[in-house]
């Protein structure tokens, strides 16, 4: 079955650094020659704001990759267009390079103490590839339920442990592209509009592979470029050798 990569996200978690906004220029100086647009955006929030709120953000020239830094994590998310989506290796190499650029930037900050990291990928399969509607595919392959009612939506999620250190999260659901909402502020007030266009229903398969299990069990692991290589290599092997068994037979071989 043909595979289309929609999105790759590399996430890194570290001990909270409430004042990380003050390191924005360090991060920008390291990444500005790696395709990101400077100046980076620094959020005007106090150090004691909830740690999960973004402090620093940036994006590449064409907007395909977005960097988000909070007080306890950093994330690089890439959305792929038709030039990349059909080429697994090309998508993963691009995302992996962005992940390593991020590590290089954070290693310049001695206060960063990494805890765990993960790679998430979303695959999309249109109806012509599946042969049936996404909901019917999920019902036929993964669900042992029956009803005289039409099924409108469904999803399945499974979490596996791998090699004592890793979690493998798999999720399958119906996916429909959401158009952006337009907000217009004028003297008469605020108007909100949404395009009336409709999009094709697709099957989304999300794969998240991370070493949080080791962290949860007290085996703290720093994130190096070797860690990144291992995450991407193992996910690529699953995409090349295991995804069809998962889709067609409901078997997980990782």
PDB file of C-alpha atoms in Angstrom:
ATOM      1  CA  UNK A   1       0.000   0.000   0.000  1.00  0.00           C
ATOM      2  CA  UNK A   2       1.331   3.435  -0.931  1.00  0.00           C
ATOM      3  CA  UNK A   3       2.361   5.539   2.089  1.00  0.00           C
ATOM      4  CA  UNK A   4       1.966   9.317   2.300  1.00  0.00           C
ATOM      5  CA  UNK A   5       3.758  11.117   5.125  1.00  0.00           C
ATOM      6  CA  UNK A   6       1.758  14.127   6.276  1.00  0.00           C
ATOM      7  CA  UNK A   7       3.787  15.311   9.266  1.00  0.00           C
ATOM      8  CA  UNK A   8       6.895  14.560  11.336  1.00  0.00           C
ATOM      9  CA  UNK A   9       7.439  15.966  14.829  1.00  0.00           C
ATOM     10  CA  UNK A  10      10.568  15.638  16.954  1.00  0.00           C
ATOM     11  CA  UNK A  11      10.033  16.520  20.620  1.00  0.00           C
ATOM     12  CA  UNK A  12      12.596  16.923  23.377  1.00  0.00           C
ATOM     13  CA  UNK A  13      11.776  17.293  27.072  1.00  0.00           C
ATOM     14  CA  UNK A  14      14.117  18.691  29.724  1.00  0.00           C
ATOM     15  CA  UNK A  15      14.146  19.884  33.317  1.00  0.00           C
ATOM     16  CA  UNK A  16      12.087  23.100  33.517  1.00  0.00           C
ATOM     17  CA  UNK A  17      13.969  26.314  32.728  1.00  0.00           C
ATOM     18  CA  UNK A  18      11.459  29.087  33.586  1.00  0.00           C
ATOM     19  CA  UNK A  19      13.780  31.817  32.265  1.00  0.00           C
ATOM     20  CA  UNK A  20      14.383  30.165  28.887  1.00  0.00           C
ATOM     21  CA  UNK A  21      13.026  33.232  27.054  1.00  0.00           C
ATOM     22  CA  UNK A  22      16.286  34.981  27.934  1.00  0.00           C
ATOM     23  CA  UNK A  23      18.132  32.404  25.833  1.00  0.00           C
ATOM     24  CA  UNK A  24      16.169  33.230  22.680  1.00  0.00           C
ATOM     25  CA  UNK A  25      19.159  34.921  21.047  1.00  0.00           C
ATOM     26  CA  UNK A  26      21.354  31.871  21.749  1.00  0.00           C
ATOM     27  CA  UNK A  27      18.834  29.612  20.009  1.00  0.00           C
ATOM     28  CA  UNK A  28      18.281  32.072  17.166  1.00  0.00           C
ATOM     29  CA  UNK A  29      22.010  32.521  16.592  1.00  0.00           C
ATOM     30  CA  UNK A  30      22.415  28.762  16.234  1.00  0.00           C
ATOM     31  CA  UNK A  31      19.405  28.199  13.962  1.00  0.00           C
ATOM     32  CA  UNK A  32      19.175  31.306  11.791  1.00  0.00           C
ATOM     33  CA  UNK A  33      21.488  29.730   9.200  1.00  0.00           C
ATOM     34  CA  UNK A  34      19.492  26.476   9.260  1.00  0.00           C
ATOM     35  CA  UNK A  35      16.544  27.809   7.276  1.00  0.00           C
ATOM     36  CA  UNK A  36      14.604  29.575  10.044  1.00  0.00           C
ATOM     37  CA  UNK A  37      13.436  33.159   9.664  1.00  0.00           C
ATOM     38  CA  UNK A  38      14.905  35.657  12.135  1.00  0.00           C
ATOM     39  CA  UNK A  39      14.054  37.341  14.384  1.00  0.00           C
ATOM     40  CA  UNK A  40      12.429  34.571  16.391  1.00  0.00           C
ATOM     41  CA  UNK A  41       9.211  35.370  18.203  1.00  0.00           C
ATOM     42  CA  UNK A  42       9.578  35.673  21.981  1.00  0.00           C
ATOM     43  CA  UNK A  43       6.334  35.516  23.925  1.00  0.00           C
ATOM     44  CA  UNK A  44       5.641  38.239  26.481  1.00  0.00           C
ATOM     45  CA  UNK A  45       4.760  35.999  29.405  1.00  0.00           C
ATOM     46  CA  UNK A  46       6.281  35.887  32.917  1.00  0.00           C
ATOM     47  CA  UNK A  47       8.734  33.191  33.970  1.00  0.00           C
ATOM     48  CA  UNK A  48       6.175  31.725  36.385  1.00  0.00           C
ATOM     49  CA  UNK A  49       3.567  31.158  33.658  1.00  0.00           C
ATOM     50  CA  UNK A  50       2.619  27.487  33.141  1.00  0.00           C
ATOM     51  CA  UNK A  51       5.667  25.672  31.818  1.00  0.00           C
ATOM     52  CA  UNK A  52       3.803  24.149  28.866  1.00  0.00           C
ATOM     53  CA  UNK A  53       3.048  27.561  27.331  1.00  0.00           C
ATOM     54  CA  UNK A  54       5.291  28.504  24.364  1.00  0.00           C
ATOM     55  CA  UNK A  55       8.112  30.931  25.120  1.00  0.00           C
ATOM     56  CA  UNK A  56       9.906  31.026  21.764  1.00  0.00           C
ATOM     57  CA  UNK A  57       8.747  30.183  18.238  1.00  0.00           C
ATOM     58  CA  UNK A  58      10.055  30.361  14.688  1.00  0.00           C
ATOM     59  CA  UNK A  59       9.414  28.900  11.267  1.00  0.00           C
ATOM     60  CA  UNK A  60      11.296  28.194   8.080  1.00  0.00           C
ATOM     61  CA  UNK A  61      11.044  30.420   5.025  1.00  0.00           C
ATOM     62  CA  UNK A  62       8.163  28.573   3.377  1.00  0.00           C
ATOM     63  CA  UNK A  63       6.423  27.733   6.643  1.00  0.00           C
ATOM     64  CA  UNK A  64       6.746  23.949   6.391  1.00  0.00           C
ATOM     65  CA  UNK A  65       8.703  23.613   9.645  1.00  0.00           C
ATOM     66  CA  UNK A  66       7.818  25.248  12.958  1.00  0.00           C
ATOM     67  CA  UNK A  67       9.961  25.457  16.077  1.00  0.00           C
ATOM     68  CA  UNK A  68       8.262  25.793  19.467  1.00  0.00           C
ATOM     69  CA  UNK A  69      10.149  26.124  22.744  1.00  0.00           C
ATOM     70  CA  UNK A  70       8.459  26.033  26.149  1.00  0.00           C
ATOM     71  CA  UNK A  71      10.022  26.118  29.614  1.00  0.00           C
ATOM     72  CA  UNK A  72      10.284  22.325  29.606  1.00  0.00           C
ATOM     73  CA  UNK A  73      10.340  21.175  25.998  1.00  0.00           C
ATOM     74  CA  UNK A  74      11.344  21.958  22.429  1.00  0.00           C
ATOM     75  CA  UNK A  75       9.587  20.710  19.343  1.00  0.00           C
ATOM     76  CA  UNK A  76      10.250  20.784  15.611  1.00  0.00           C
ATOM     77  CA  UNK A  77       7.208  19.999  13.466  1.00  0.00           C
ATOM     78  CA  UNK A  78       7.302  19.638   9.692  1.00  0.00           C
ATOM     79  CA  UNK A  79       4.263  19.412   7.407  1.00  0.00           C
ATOM     80  CA  UNK A  80       4.961  17.893   3.991  1.00  0.00           C
ATOM     81  CA  UNK A  81       3.535  18.829   0.622  1.00  0.00           C
ATOM     82  CA  UNK A  82       3.229  16.626  -2.464  1.00  0.00           C
ATOM     83  CA  UNK A  83       6.940  17.035  -3.296  1.00  0.00           C
ATOM     84  CA  UNK A  84       7.929  15.143  -0.149  1.00  0.00           C
ATOM     85  CA  UNK A  85       4.929  13.198   1.176  1.00  0.00           C
ATOM     86  CA  UNK A  86       5.343  10.150  -1.048  1.00  0.00           C
ATOM     87  CA  UNK A  87       9.030   9.657  -0.212  1.00  0.00           C
ATOM     88  CA  UNK A  88       9.514   8.192   3.295  1.00  0.00           C
ATOM     89  CA  UNK A  89      13.295   8.486   3.299  1.00  0.00           C
ATOM     90  CA  UNK A  90      13.242  12.086   2.088  1.00  0.00           C
ATOM     91  CA  UNK A  91      10.709  13.080   4.777  1.00  0.00           C
ATOM     92  CA  UNK A  92      12.630  11.394   7.595  1.00  0.00           C
ATOM     93  CA  UNK A  93      16.031  12.745   6.536  1.00  0.00           C
ATOM     94  CA  UNK A  94      14.671  16.296   6.456  1.00  0.00           C
ATOM     95  CA  UNK A  95      13.035  15.943   9.878  1.00  0.00           C
ATOM     96  CA  UNK A  96      16.102  14.273  11.375  1.00  0.00           C
ATOM     97  CA  UNK A  97      18.358  17.108  10.199  1.00  0.00           C
ATOM     98  CA  UNK A  98      16.024  19.626  11.868  1.00  0.00           C
ATOM     99  CA  UNK A  99      16.096  17.551  15.063  1.00  0.00           C
ATOM    100  CA  UNK A 100      19.902  17.560  15.089  1.00  0.00           C
ATOM    101  CA  UNK A 101      19.965  21.312  14.455  1.00  0.00           C
ATOM    102  CA  UNK A 102      17.777  21.695  17.536  1.00  0.00           C
ATOM    103  CA  UNK A 103      20.121  19.557  19.641  1.00  0.00           C
ATOM    104  CA  UNK A 104      23.084  21.668  18.504  1.00  0.00           C
ATOM    105  CA  UNK A 105      21.261  24.815  19.620  1.00  0.00           C
ATOM    106  CA  UNK A 106      20.235  23.479  23.027  1.00  0.00           C
ATOM    107  CA  UNK A 107      23.701  22.081  23.759  1.00  0.00           C
ATOM    108  CA  UNK A 108      24.917  25.691  23.832  1.00  0.00           C
ATOM    109  CA  UNK A 109      22.774  26.211  26.936  1.00  0.00           C
ATOM    110  CA  UNK A 110      24.334  24.588  30.039  1.00  0.00           C
ATOM    111  CA  UNK A 111      21.053  24.853  31.958  1.00  0.00           C
ATOM    112  CA  UNK A 112      19.342  22.357  29.626  1.00  0.00           C
ATOM    113  CA  UNK A 113      19.226  18.870  31.151  1.00  0.00           C
ATOM    114  CA  UNK A 114      17.391  16.558  28.754  1.00  0.00           C
ATOM    115  CA  UNK A 115      15.035  13.886  30.095  1.00  0.00           C
ATOM    116  CA  UNK A 116      13.549  12.061  27.105  1.00  0.00           C
ATOM    117  CA  UNK A 117      12.758  12.508  23.422  1.00  0.00           C
ATOM    118  CA  UNK A 118      10.364  11.184  20.836  1.00  0.00           C
ATOM    119  CA  UNK A 119       9.480  11.076  17.153  1.00  0.00           C
ATOM    120  CA  UNK A 120       5.884  11.298  15.930  1.00  0.00           C
ATOM    121  CA  UNK A 121       4.729  10.706  12.366  1.00  0.00           C
ATOM    122  CA  UNK A 122       1.296  11.026  10.798  1.00  0.00           C
ATOM    123  CA  UNK A 123       0.501   9.038   7.667  1.00  0.00           C
ATOM    124  CA  UNK A 124      -2.537   9.741   5.487  1.00  0.00           C
ATOM    125  CA  UNK A 125      -4.334   7.291   3.214  1.00  0.00           C
ATOM    126  CA  UNK A 126      -7.064   8.513   0.838  1.00  0.00           C
ATOM    127  CA  UNK A 127     -10.094   6.380   0.007  1.00  0.00           C
ATOM    128  CA  UNK A 128      -8.792   5.294  -3.442  1.00  0.00           C
ATOM    129  CA  UNK A 129      -5.746   3.756  -1.745  1.00  0.00           C
ATOM    130  CA  UNK A 130      -7.838   2.008   0.914  1.00  0.00           C
ATOM    131  CA  UNK A 131     -10.541   0.869  -1.475  1.00  0.00           C
ATOM    132  CA  UNK A 132     -13.234   1.757   1.092  1.00  0.00           C
ATOM    133  CA  UNK A 133     -14.150   4.712   3.321  1.00  0.00           C
ATOM    134  CA  UNK A 134     -11.791   5.308   6.302  1.00  0.00           C
ATOM    135  CA  UNK A 135     -14.489   4.469   8.883  1.00  0.00           C
ATOM    136  CA  UNK A 136     -15.314   1.205   7.121  1.00  0.00           C
ATOM    137  CA  UNK A 137     -11.594   0.380   6.991  1.00  0.00           C
ATOM    138  CA  UNK A 138     -11.195   0.955  10.754  1.00  0.00           C
ATOM    139  CA  UNK A 139     -14.314  -1.070  11.513  1.00  0.00           C
ATOM    140  CA  UNK A 140     -13.291  -3.974   9.286  1.00  0.00           C
ATOM    141  CA  UNK A 141      -9.658  -4.148  10.408  1.00  0.00           C
ATOM    142  CA  UNK A 142      -9.636  -3.185  14.084  1.00  0.00           C
ATOM    143  CA  UNK A 143     -13.134  -3.189  15.614  1.00  0.00           C
ATOM    144  CA  UNK A 144     -15.169  -6.203  16.648  1.00  0.00           C
ATOM    145  CA  UNK A 145     -18.487  -4.431  16.994  1.00  0.00           C
ATOM    146  CA  UNK A 146     -21.765  -4.514  15.098  1.00  0.00           C
ATOM    147  CA  UNK A 147     -24.831  -2.288  15.010  1.00  0.00           C
ATOM    148  CA  UNK A 148     -27.807  -1.427  12.848  1.00  0.00           C
ATOM    149  CA  UNK A 149     -26.736   2.222  13.153  1.00  0.00           C
ATOM    150  CA  UNK A 150     -24.393   3.881  10.659  1.00  0.00           C
ATOM    151  CA  UNK A 151     -20.973   4.494  12.183  1.00  0.00           C
ATOM    152  CA  UNK A 152     -19.963   8.152  11.856  1.00  0.00           C
ATOM    153  CA  UNK A 153     -16.539   8.137  13.517  1.00  0.00           C
ATOM    154  CA  UNK A 154     -14.112   5.702  15.126  1.00  0.00           C
ATOM    155  CA  UNK A 155     -10.523   5.472  16.291  1.00  0.00           C
ATOM    156  CA  UNK A 156      -8.221   2.965  17.921  1.00  0.00           C
ATOM    157  CA  UNK A 157      -5.152   3.572  20.096  1.00  0.00           C
ATOM    158  CA  UNK A 158      -2.591   1.091  21.357  1.00  0.00           C
ATOM    159  CA  UNK A 159       0.551   1.585  23.453  1.00  0.00           C
ATOM    160  CA  UNK A 160       3.385  -0.968  23.505  1.00  0.00           C
ATOM    161  CA  UNK A 161       6.627  -1.170  25.468  1.00  0.00           C
ATOM    162  CA  UNK A 162       9.791  -1.783  23.452  1.00  0.00           C
ATOM    163  CA  UNK A 163      13.188  -2.938  24.807  1.00  0.00           C
ATOM    164  CA  UNK A 164      12.451  -1.796  28.392  1.00  0.00           C
ATOM    165  CA  UNK A 165      13.114   1.862  27.490  1.00  0.00           C
ATOM    166  CA  UNK A 166      10.614   2.877  24.820  1.00  0.00           C
ATOM    167  CA  UNK A 167       6.922   3.398  24.248  1.00  0.00           C
ATOM    168  CA  UNK A 168       5.402   2.768  20.838  1.00  0.00           C
ATOM    169  CA  UNK A 169       2.058   4.555  20.452  1.00  0.00           C
ATOM    170  CA  UNK A 170      -0.144   3.735  17.478  1.00  0.00           C
ATOM    171  CA  UNK A 171      -3.388   5.537  16.688  1.00  0.00           C
ATOM    172  CA  UNK A 172      -5.759   5.163  13.745  1.00  0.00           C
ATOM    173  CA  UNK A 173      -8.621   7.550  13.058  1.00  0.00           C
ATOM    174  CA  UNK A 174     -10.623   9.376  10.413  1.00  0.00           C
ATOM    175  CA  UNK A 175      -8.975  12.650   9.402  1.00  0.00           C
ATOM    176  CA  UNK A 176     -10.374  15.655   7.544  1.00  0.00           C
ATOM    177  CA  UNK A 177      -8.264  18.688   6.736  1.00  0.00           C
ATOM    178  CA  UNK A 178      -9.401  21.760   8.640  1.00  0.00           C
ATOM    179  CA  UNK A 179      -9.328  25.107   6.870  1.00  0.00           C
ATOM    180  CA  UNK A 180      -8.055  28.039   8.935  1.00  0.00           C
ATOM    181  CA  UNK A 181     -10.576  30.326  10.597  1.00  0.00           C
ATOM    182  CA  UNK A 182     -10.373  33.976   9.544  1.00  0.00           C
ATOM    183  CA  UNK A 183     -10.727  36.645  12.242  1.00  0.00           C
ATOM    184  CA  UNK A 184     -11.418  40.223  11.122  1.00  0.00           C
ATOM    185  CA  UNK A 185     -11.309  43.067  13.642  1.00  0.00           C
ATOM    186  CA  UNK A 186     -12.871  46.377  12.576  1.00  0.00           C
ATOM    187  CA  UNK A 187     -14.666  49.350  14.161  1.00  0.00           C
ATOM    188  CA  UNK A 188     -17.954  47.462  13.914  1.00  0.00           C
ATOM    189  CA  UNK A 189     -16.647  44.558  15.957  1.00  0.00           C
ATOM    190  CA  UNK A 190     -15.073  41.168  15.437  1.00  0.00           C
ATOM    191  CA  UNK A 191     -16.213  38.837  12.668  1.00  0.00           C
ATOM    192  CA  UNK A 192     -15.200  35.208  12.385  1.00  0.00           C
ATOM    193  CA  UNK A 193     -15.519  33.295   9.135  1.00  0.00           C
ATOM    194  CA  UNK A 194     -14.643  29.813   7.978  1.00  0.00           C
ATOM    195  CA  UNK A 195     -14.343  28.655   4.357  1.00  0.00           C
ATOM    196  CA  UNK A 196     -17.269  26.566   3.188  1.00  0.00           C
ATOM    197  CA  UNK A 197     -15.019  24.196   1.233  1.00  0.00           C
ATOM    198  CA  UNK A 198     -15.187  20.498   2.050  1.00  0.00           C
ATOM    199  CA  UNK A 199     -12.295  18.057   2.104  1.00  0.00           C
ATOM    200  CA  UNK A 200     -11.997  14.353   1.498  1.00  0.00           C
ATOM    201  CA  UNK A 201     -12.110  12.010   4.472  1.00  0.00           C
ATOM    202  CA  UNK A 202      -8.819  10.178   4.903  1.00  0.00           C
ATOM    203  CA  UNK A 203      -7.407   7.484   7.176  1.00  0.00           C
ATOM    204  CA  UNK A 204      -4.739   8.826   9.525  1.00  0.00           C
ATOM    205  CA  UNK A 205      -2.176   6.582  11.188  1.00  0.00           C
ATOM    206  CA  UNK A 206      -0.098   8.250  13.895  1.00  0.00           C
ATOM    207  CA  UNK A 207       3.111   6.641  15.146  1.00  0.00           C
ATOM    208  CA  UNK A 208       4.866   7.957  18.241  1.00  0.00           C
ATOM    209  CA  UNK A 209       8.111   6.316  19.370  1.00  0.00           C
ATOM    210  CA  UNK A 210       9.842   7.709  22.457  1.00  0.00           C
ATOM    211  CA  UNK A 211      12.087   6.761  25.381  1.00  0.00           C
ATOM    212  CA  UNK A 212       9.805   8.125  28.079  1.00  0.00           C
ATOM    213  CA  UNK A 213       9.475   4.628  29.597  1.00  0.00           C
ATOM    214  CA  UNK A 214      13.099   4.832  30.758  1.00  0.00           C
ATOM    215  CA  UNK A 215      12.405   8.255  32.280  1.00  0.00           C
ATOM    216  CA  UNK A 216       9.245   7.009  34.019  1.00  0.00           C
ATOM    217  CA  UNK A 217      11.254   4.222  35.620  1.00  0.00           C
ATOM    218  CA  UNK A 218      14.031   6.533  36.811  1.00  0.00           C
ATOM    219  CA  UNK A 219      16.569   5.740  34.095  1.00  0.00           C
ATOM    220  CA  UNK A 220      17.246   9.265  32.900  1.00  0.00           C
ATOM    221  CA  UNK A 221      18.648   9.363  29.395  1.00  0.00           C
ATOM    222  CA  UNK A 222      20.177  12.393  27.755  1.00  0.00           C
ATOM    223  CA  UNK A 223      19.313  12.972  24.125  1.00  0.00           C
ATOM    224  CA  UNK A 224      22.249  12.936  21.730  1.00  0.00           C
ATOM    225  CA  UNK A 225      22.513  12.749  17.966  1.00  0.00           C
ATOM    226  CA  UNK A 226      22.932   8.979  18.387  1.00  0.00           C
ATOM    227  CA  UNK A 227      19.569   8.918  20.187  1.00  0.00           C
ATOM    228  CA  UNK A 228      17.996  10.786  17.280  1.00  0.00           C
ATOM    229  CA  UNK A 229      19.548   8.389  14.759  1.00  0.00           C
ATOM    230  CA  UNK A 230      18.115   5.422  16.690  1.00  0.00           C
ATOM    231  CA  UNK A 231      14.595   6.877  16.892  1.00  0.00           C
ATOM    232  CA  UNK A 232      14.455   7.692  13.187  1.00  0.00           C
ATOM    233  CA  UNK A 233      16.087   4.425  12.095  1.00  0.00           C
ATOM    234  CA  UNK A 234      13.632   2.244  14.000  1.00  0.00           C
ATOM    235  CA  UNK A 235      10.578   4.174  12.837  1.00  0.00           C
ATOM    236  CA  UNK A 236      11.813   3.999   9.243  1.00  0.00           C
ATOM    237  CA  UNK A 237      12.160   0.220   9.552  1.00  0.00           C
ATOM    238  CA  UNK A 238       8.573   0.004  10.779  1.00  0.00           C
ATOM    239  CA  UNK A 239       7.333   2.162   7.904  1.00  0.00           C
ATOM    240  CA  UNK A 240       9.176   0.035   5.355  1.00  0.00           C
ATOM    241  CA  UNK A 241       8.590  -3.414   6.845  1.00  0.00           C
ATOM    242  CA  UNK A 242       5.709  -3.322   9.313  1.00  0.00           C
ATOM    243  CA  UNK A 243       3.094  -0.757   8.363  1.00  0.00           C
ATOM    244  CA  UNK A 244       1.367  -2.918   5.744  1.00  0.00           C
ATOM    245  CA  UNK A 245       0.939  -5.783   8.223  1.00  0.00           C
ATOM    246  CA  UNK A 246      -0.549  -3.323  10.697  1.00  0.00           C
ATOM    247  CA  UNK A 247      -2.942  -1.847   8.141  1.00  0.00           C
ATOM    248  CA  UNK A 248      -4.012  -5.002   6.357  1.00  0.00           C
ATOM    249  CA  UNK A 249      -3.860  -7.623   9.119  1.00  0.00           C
ATOM    250  CA  UNK A 250      -3.921  -5.642  12.366  1.00  0.00           C
ATOM    251  CA  UNK A 251      -0.494  -7.059  13.320  1.00  0.00           C
ATOM    252  CA  UNK A 252       2.171  -4.937  15.048  1.00  0.00           C
ATOM    253  CA  UNK A 253       5.709  -6.036  14.123  1.00  0.00           C
ATOM    254  CA  UNK A 254       8.222  -3.528  15.379  1.00  0.00           C
TER     255      UNK A 254
END
